[in-house]
PDB file of C-alpha atoms (C1' of nucleotides) in Angstrom:
ATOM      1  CA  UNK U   1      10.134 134.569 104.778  1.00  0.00           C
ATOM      2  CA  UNK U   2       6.533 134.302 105.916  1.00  0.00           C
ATOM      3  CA  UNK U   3       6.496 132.093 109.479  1.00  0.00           C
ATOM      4  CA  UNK U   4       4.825 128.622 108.453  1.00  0.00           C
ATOM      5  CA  UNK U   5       1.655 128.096 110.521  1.00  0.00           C
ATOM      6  CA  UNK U   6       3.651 124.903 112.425  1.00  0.00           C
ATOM      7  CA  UNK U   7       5.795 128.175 113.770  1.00  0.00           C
ATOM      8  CA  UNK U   8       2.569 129.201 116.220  1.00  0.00           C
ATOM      9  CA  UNK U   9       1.882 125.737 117.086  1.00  0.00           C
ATOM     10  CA  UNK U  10       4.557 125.410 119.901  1.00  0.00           C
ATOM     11  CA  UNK U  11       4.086 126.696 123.687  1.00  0.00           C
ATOM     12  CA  UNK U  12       2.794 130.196 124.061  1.00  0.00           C
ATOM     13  CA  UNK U  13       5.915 131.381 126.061  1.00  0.00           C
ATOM     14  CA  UNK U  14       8.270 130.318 123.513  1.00  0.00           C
ATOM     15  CA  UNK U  15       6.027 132.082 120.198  1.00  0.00           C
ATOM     16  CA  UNK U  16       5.859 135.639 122.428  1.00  0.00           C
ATOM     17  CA  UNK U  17       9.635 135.280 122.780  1.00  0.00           C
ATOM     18  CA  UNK U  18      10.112 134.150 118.875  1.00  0.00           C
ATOM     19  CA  UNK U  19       7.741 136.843 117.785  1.00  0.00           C
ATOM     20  CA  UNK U  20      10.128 139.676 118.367  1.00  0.00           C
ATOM     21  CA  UNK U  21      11.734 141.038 115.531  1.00  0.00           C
ATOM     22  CA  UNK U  22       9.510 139.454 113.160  1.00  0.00           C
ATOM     23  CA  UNK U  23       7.273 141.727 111.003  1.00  0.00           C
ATOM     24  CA  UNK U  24       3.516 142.460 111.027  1.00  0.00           C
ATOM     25  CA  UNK U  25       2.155 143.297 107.482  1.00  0.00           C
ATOM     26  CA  UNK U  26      -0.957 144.884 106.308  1.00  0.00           C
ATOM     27  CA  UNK U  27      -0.449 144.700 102.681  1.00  0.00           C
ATOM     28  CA  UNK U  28      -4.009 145.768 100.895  1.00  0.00           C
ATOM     29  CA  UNK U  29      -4.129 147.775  97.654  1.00  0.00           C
ATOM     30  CA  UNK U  30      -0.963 149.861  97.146  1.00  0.00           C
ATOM     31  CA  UNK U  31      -0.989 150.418 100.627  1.00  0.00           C
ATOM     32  CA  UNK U  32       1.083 148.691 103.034  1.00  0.00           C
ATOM     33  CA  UNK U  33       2.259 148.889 106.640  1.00  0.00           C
ATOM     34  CA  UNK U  34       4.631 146.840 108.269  1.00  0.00           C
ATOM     35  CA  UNK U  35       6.174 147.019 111.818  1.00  0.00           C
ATOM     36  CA  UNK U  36       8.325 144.955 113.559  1.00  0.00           C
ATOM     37  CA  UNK U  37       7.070 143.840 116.670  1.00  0.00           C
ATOM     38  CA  UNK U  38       9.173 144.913 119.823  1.00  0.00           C
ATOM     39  CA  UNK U  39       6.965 143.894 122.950  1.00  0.00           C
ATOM     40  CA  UNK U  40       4.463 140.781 123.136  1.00  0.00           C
ATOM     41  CA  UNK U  41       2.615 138.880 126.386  1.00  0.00           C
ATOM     42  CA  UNK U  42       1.738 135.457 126.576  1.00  0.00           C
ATOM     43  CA  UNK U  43      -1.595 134.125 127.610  1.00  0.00           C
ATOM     44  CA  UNK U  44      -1.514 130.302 128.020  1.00  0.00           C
ATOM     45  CA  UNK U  45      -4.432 128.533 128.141  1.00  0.00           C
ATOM     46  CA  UNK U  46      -4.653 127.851 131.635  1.00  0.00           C
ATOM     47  CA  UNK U  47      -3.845 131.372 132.357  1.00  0.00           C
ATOM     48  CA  UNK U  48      -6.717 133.308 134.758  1.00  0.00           C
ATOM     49  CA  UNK U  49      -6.250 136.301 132.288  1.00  0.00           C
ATOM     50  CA  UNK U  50      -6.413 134.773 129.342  1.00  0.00           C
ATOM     51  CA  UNK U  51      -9.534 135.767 127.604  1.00  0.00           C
ATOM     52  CA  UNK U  52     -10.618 131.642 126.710  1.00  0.00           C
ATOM     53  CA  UNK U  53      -9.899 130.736 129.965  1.00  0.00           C
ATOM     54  CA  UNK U  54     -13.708 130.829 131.082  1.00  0.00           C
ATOM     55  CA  UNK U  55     -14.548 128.990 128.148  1.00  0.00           C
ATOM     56  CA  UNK U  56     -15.649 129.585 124.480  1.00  0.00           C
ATOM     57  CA  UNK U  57     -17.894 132.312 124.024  1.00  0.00           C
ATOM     58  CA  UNK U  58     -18.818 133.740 120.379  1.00  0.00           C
ATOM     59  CA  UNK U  59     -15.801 136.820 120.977  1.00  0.00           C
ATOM     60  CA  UNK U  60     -13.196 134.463 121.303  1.00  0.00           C
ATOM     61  CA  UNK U  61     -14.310 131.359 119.274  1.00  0.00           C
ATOM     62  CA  UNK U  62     -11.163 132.208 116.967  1.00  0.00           C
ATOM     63  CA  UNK U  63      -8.540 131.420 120.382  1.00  0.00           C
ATOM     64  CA  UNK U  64      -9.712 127.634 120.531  1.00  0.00           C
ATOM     65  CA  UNK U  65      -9.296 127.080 116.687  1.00  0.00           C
ATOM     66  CA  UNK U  66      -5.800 126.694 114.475  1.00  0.00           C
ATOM     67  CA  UNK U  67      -2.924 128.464 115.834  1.00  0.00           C
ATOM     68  CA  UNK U  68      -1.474 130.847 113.341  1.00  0.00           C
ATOM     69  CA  UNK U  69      -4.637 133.200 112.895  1.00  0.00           C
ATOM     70  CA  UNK U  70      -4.983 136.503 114.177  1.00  0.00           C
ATOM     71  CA  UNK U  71      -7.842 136.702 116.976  1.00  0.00           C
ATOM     72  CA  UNK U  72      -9.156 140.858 117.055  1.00  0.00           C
ATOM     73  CA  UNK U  73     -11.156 141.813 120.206  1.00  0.00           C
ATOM     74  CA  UNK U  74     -12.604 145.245 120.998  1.00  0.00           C
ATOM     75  CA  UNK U  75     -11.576 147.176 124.386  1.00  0.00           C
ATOM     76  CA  UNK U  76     -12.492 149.834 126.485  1.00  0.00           C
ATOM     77  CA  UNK U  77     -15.188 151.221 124.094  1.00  0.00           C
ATOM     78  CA  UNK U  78     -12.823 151.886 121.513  1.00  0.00           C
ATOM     79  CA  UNK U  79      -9.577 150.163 120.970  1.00  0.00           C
ATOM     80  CA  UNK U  80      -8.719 146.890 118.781  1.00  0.00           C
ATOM     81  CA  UNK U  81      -6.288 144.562 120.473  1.00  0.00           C
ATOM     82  CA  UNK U  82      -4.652 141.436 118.386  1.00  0.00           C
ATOM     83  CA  UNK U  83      -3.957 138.539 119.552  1.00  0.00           C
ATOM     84  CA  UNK U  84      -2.232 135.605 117.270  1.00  0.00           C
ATOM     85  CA  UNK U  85      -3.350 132.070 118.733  1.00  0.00           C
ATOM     86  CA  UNK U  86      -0.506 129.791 119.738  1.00  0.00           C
ATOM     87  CA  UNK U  87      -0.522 126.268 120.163  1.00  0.00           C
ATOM     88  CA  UNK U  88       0.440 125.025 123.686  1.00  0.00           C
ATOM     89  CA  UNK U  89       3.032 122.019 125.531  1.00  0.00           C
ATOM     90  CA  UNK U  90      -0.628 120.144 126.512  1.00  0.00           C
ATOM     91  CA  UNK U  91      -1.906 120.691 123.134  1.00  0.00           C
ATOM     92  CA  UNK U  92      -4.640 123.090 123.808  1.00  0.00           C
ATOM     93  CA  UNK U  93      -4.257 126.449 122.758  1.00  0.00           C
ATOM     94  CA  UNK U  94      -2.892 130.029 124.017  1.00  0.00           C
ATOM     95  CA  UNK U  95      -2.239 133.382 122.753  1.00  0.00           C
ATOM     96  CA  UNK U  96       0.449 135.815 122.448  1.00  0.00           C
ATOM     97  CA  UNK U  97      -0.954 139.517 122.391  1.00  0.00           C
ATOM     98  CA  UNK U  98       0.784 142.018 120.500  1.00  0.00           C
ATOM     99  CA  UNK U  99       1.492 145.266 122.797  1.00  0.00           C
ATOM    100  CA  UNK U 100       4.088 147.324 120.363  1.00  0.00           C
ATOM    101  CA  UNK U 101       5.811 147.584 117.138  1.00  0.00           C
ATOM    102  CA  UNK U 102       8.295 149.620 115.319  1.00  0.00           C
ATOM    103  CA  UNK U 103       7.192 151.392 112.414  1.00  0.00           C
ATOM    104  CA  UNK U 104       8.931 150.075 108.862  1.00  0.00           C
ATOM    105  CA  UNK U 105       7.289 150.481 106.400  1.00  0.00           C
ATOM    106  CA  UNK U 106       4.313 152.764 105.089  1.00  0.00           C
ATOM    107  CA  UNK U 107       4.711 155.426 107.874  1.00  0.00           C
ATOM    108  CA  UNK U 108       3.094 158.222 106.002  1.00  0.00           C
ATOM    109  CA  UNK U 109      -0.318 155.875 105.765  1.00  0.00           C
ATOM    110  CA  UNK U 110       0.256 155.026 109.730  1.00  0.00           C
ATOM    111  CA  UNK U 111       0.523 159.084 110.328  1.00  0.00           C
ATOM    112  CA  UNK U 112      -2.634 159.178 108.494  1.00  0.00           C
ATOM    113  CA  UNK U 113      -4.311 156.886 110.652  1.00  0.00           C
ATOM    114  CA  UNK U 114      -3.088 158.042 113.684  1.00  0.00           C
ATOM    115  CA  UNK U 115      -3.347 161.679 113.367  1.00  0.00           C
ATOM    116  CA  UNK U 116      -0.273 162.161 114.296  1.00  0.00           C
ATOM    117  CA  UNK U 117       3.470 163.093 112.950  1.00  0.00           C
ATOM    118  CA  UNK U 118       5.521 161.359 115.720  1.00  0.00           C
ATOM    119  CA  UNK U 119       6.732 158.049 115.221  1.00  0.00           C
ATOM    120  CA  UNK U 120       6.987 157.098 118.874  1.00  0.00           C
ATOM    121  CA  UNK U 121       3.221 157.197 119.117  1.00  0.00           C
ATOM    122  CA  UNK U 122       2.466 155.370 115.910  1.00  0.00           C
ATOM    123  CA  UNK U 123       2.736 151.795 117.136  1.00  0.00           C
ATOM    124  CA  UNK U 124       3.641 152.025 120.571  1.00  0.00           C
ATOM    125  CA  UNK U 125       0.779 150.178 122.476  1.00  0.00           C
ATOM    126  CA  UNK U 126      -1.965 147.526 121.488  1.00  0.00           C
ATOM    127  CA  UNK U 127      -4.680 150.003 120.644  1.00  0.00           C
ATOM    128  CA  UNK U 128      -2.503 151.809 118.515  1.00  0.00           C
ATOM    129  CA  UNK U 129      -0.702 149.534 116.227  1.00  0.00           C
ATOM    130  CA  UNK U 130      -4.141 148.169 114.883  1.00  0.00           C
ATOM    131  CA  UNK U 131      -4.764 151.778 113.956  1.00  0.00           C
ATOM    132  CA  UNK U 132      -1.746 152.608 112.958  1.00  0.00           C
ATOM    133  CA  UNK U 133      -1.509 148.869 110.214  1.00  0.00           C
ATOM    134  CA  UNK U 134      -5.319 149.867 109.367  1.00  0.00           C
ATOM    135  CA  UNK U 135      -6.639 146.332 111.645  1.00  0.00           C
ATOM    136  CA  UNK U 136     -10.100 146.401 112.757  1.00  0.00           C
ATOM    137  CA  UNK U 137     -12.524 142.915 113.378  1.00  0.00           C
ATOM    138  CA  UNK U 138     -12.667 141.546 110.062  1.00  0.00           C
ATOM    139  CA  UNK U 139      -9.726 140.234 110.750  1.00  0.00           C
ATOM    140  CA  UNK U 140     -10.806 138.597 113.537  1.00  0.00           C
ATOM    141  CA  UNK U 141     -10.089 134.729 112.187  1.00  0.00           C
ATOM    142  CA  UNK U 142      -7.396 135.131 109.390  1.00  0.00           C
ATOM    143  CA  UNK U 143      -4.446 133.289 109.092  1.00  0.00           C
ATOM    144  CA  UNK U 144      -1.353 135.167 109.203  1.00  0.00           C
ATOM    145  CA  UNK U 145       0.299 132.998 106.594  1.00  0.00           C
ATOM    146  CA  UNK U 146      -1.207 133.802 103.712  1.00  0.00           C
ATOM    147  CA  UNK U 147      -3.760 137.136 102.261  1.00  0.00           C
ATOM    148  CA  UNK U 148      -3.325 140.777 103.351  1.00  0.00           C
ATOM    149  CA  UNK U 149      -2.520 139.982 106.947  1.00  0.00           C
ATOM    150  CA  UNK U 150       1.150 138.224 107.688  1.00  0.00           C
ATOM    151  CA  UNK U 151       3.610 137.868 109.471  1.00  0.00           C
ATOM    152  CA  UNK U 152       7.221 137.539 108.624  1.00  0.00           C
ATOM    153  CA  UNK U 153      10.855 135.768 110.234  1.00  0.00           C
ATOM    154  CA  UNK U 154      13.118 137.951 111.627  1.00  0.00           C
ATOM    155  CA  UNK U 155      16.017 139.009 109.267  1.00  0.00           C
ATOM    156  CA  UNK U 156      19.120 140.137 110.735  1.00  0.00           C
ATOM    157  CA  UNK U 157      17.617 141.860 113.905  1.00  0.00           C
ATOM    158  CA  UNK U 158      19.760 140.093 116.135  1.00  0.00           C
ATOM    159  CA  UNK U 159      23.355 138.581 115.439  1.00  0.00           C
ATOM    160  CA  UNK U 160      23.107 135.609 116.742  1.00  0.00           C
ATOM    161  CA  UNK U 161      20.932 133.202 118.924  1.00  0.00           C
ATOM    162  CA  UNK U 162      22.759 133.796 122.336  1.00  0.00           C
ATOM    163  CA  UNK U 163      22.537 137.943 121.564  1.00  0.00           C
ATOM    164  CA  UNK U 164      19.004 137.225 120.870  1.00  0.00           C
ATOM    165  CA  UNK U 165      18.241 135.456 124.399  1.00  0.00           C
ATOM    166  CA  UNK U 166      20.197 138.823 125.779  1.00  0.00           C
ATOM    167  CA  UNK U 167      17.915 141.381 124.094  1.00  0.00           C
ATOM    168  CA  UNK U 168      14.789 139.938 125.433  1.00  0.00           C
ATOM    169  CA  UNK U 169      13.242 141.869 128.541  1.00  0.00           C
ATOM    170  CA  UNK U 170      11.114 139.322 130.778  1.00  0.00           C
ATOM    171  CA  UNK U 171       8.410 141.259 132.795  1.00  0.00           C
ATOM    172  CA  UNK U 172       4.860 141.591 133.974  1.00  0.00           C
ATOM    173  CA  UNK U 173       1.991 142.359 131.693  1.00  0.00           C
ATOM    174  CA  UNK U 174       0.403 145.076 131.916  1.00  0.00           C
ATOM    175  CA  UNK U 175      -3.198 146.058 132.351  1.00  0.00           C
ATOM    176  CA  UNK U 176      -4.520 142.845 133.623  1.00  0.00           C
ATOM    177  CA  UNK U 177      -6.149 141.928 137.039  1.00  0.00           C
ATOM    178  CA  UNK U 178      -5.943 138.676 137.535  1.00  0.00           C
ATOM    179  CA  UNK U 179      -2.345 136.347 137.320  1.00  0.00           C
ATOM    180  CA  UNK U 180      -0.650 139.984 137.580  1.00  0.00           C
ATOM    181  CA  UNK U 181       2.616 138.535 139.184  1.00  0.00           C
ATOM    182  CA  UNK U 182       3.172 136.181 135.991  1.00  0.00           C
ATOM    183  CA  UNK U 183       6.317 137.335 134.045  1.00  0.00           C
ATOM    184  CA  UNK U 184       5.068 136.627 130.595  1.00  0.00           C
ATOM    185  CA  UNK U 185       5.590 140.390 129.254  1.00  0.00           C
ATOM    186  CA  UNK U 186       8.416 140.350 126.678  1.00  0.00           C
ATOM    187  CA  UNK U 187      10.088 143.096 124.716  1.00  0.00           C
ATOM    188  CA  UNK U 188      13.584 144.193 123.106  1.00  0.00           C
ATOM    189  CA  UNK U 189      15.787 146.382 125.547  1.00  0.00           C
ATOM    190  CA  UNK U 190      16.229 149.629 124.741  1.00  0.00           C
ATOM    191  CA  UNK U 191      13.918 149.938 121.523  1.00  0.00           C
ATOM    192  CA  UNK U 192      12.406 152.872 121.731  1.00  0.00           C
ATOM    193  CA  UNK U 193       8.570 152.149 120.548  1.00  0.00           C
ATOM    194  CA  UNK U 194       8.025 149.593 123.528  1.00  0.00           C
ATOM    195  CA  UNK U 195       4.980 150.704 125.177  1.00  0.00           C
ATOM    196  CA  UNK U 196       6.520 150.979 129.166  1.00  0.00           C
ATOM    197  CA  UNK U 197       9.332 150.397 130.490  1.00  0.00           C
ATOM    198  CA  UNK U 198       7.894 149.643 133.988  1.00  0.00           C
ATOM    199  CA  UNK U 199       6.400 146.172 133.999  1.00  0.00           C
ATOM    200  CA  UNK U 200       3.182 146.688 136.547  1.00  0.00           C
ATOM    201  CA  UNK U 201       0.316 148.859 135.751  1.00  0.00           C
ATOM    202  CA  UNK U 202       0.558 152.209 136.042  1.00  0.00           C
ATOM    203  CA  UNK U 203      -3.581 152.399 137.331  1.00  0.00           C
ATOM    204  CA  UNK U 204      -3.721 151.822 141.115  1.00  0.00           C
ATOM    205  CA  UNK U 205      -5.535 148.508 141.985  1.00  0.00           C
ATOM    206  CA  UNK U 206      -8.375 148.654 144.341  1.00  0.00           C
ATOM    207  CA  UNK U 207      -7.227 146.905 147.402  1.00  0.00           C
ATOM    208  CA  UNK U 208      -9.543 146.243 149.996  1.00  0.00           C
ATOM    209  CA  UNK U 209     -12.986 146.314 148.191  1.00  0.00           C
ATOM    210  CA  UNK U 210     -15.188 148.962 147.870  1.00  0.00           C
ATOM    211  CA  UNK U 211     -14.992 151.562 149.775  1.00  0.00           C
ATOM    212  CA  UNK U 212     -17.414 154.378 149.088  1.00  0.00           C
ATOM    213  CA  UNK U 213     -20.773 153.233 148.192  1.00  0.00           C
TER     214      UNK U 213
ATOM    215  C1'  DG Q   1       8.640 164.111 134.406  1.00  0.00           C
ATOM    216  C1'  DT Q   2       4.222 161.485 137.121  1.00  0.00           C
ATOM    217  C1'  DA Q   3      -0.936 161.124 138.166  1.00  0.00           C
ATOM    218  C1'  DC Q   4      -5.432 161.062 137.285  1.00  0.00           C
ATOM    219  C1'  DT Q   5      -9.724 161.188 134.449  1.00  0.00           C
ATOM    220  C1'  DG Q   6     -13.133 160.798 130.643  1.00  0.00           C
ATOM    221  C1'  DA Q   7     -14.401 158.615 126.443  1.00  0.00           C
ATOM    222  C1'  DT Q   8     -17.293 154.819 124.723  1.00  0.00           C
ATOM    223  C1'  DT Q   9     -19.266 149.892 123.655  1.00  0.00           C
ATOM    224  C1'  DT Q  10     -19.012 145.100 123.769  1.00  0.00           C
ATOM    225  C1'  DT Q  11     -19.446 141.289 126.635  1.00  0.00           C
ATOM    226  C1'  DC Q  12     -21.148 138.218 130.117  1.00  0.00           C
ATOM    227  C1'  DT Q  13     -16.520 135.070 135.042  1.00  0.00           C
TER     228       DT Q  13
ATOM    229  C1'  DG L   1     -24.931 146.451 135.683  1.00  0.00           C
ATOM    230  C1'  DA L   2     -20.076 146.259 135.737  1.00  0.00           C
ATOM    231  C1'  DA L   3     -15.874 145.219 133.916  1.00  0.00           C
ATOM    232  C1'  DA L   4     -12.692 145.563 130.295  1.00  0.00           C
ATOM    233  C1'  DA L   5      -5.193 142.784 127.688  1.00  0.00           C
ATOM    234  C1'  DT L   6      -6.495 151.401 126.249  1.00  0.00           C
ATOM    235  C1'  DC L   7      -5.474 156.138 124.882  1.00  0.00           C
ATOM    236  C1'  DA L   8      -5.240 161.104 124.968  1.00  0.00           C
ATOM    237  C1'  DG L   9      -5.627 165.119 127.451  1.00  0.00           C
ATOM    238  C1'  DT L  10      -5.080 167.860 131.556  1.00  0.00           C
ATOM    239  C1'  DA L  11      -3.106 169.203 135.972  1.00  0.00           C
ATOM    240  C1'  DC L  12       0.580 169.623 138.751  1.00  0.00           C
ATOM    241  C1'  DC L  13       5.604 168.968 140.317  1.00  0.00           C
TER     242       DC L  13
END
DNA sequence: GTACTGATTTTCT
DNA sequence: GAAAATCAGTACC
């Protein structure tokens, strides 16, 4: 049930659509977490907010090698986002970032991790399903097919393919500057652990420069 | 319920 | 030096 790595190499669109309702693992010790991811975002290649679009660097080396690895990258001070490279229609590569999950499977751990009891805020946002599944950047470069990081099919999430199609939410990602207007937010409608319902960011953008130097 | 702010560090357009 | 694919807490309606 583990997604073959030829799964991720396809177009970056089509894995963040695919990769809902399959399940993250963290299985380490006699402790595992799994979720099953309920909101993703694509970042193609060519995309101005994808983080390889300037070119490689040494924090994103891991997004211009084999699709099917998990890239980690740290944010804001102190958050771990993960991305899982993709392969793309020209080839090159993308990546689908993981926004939101639903807790399955070792909750008390994830409660642990969190600090906290309620189950909506275990996994509901990028920063906080890496805490929550115990992911930091040693993972960064893993392959998600094999060893304590993987990711699973879906089972019986959704009853058939043209259900499937309807459960998918198409939106705008969120927290980005650049290529805001691109639809290529994706989640399951109506599952309560997706991170916002509202597809734009919540943060006002500065519009006209700055303005009080 | 919405709106804003501070925390904190890695990275280099 | 500034920006960053965020989160939690506080204030106010």
């Amino acid at each position: 049930m583990i997604l073959p790595s030829s799964f991720y190499d396809q177009d970056t669109i089509a894995t963040a659509r695919g990769l809902l309702g399959c399940s993250l693992v963290h299985a380490e010790g006699n402790e595992t977490t799994t979720g099953m991811i309920v909101e993703t975002e694509a970042y193609p290649r060519r995309d101005p907010a994808a983080h390889s679009f300037h070119g490689r660097t040494d924090a994103n080396s891991v997004l211009f090698g084999p699709p099917g690895h998990a890239h980690l990258f740290f944010v804001y001070g102190m958050h771990w986002c993960m991305n899982v490279v993709t392969g793309t229609d020209e080839g090159e590569r993308g990546a689908v970032f993981l926004r939101a999950l639903e807790p399955v499977k070792g909750v008390p751990v994830m409660q642990e991790r969190r600090g906290t009891h309620e189950l909506r805020l275990l996994c509901s946002g990028p920063g906080r399903l890496t805490q929550a599944l115990g992911i930091t950047g040693e993972f960064n470069g893993v392959p998600l097919n094999s060893g304590p990081l993987r990711i699973s099919s879906r089972r019986s999430v959704f009853g058939s393919h043209t259900v499937e199609e309807s459960m998918i939410v198409q939106t705008t990602r969120v927290g980005i500057a650049k290529a805001r207007e691109q639809p290529y937010r994706f989640y399951l409608k109506g599952n309560p652990h997706v991170s916002r319902k509202a597809g734009l960011a919540h943060r006002k953008i500065s519009e006209n420069g700055p303005e009080g130097i």
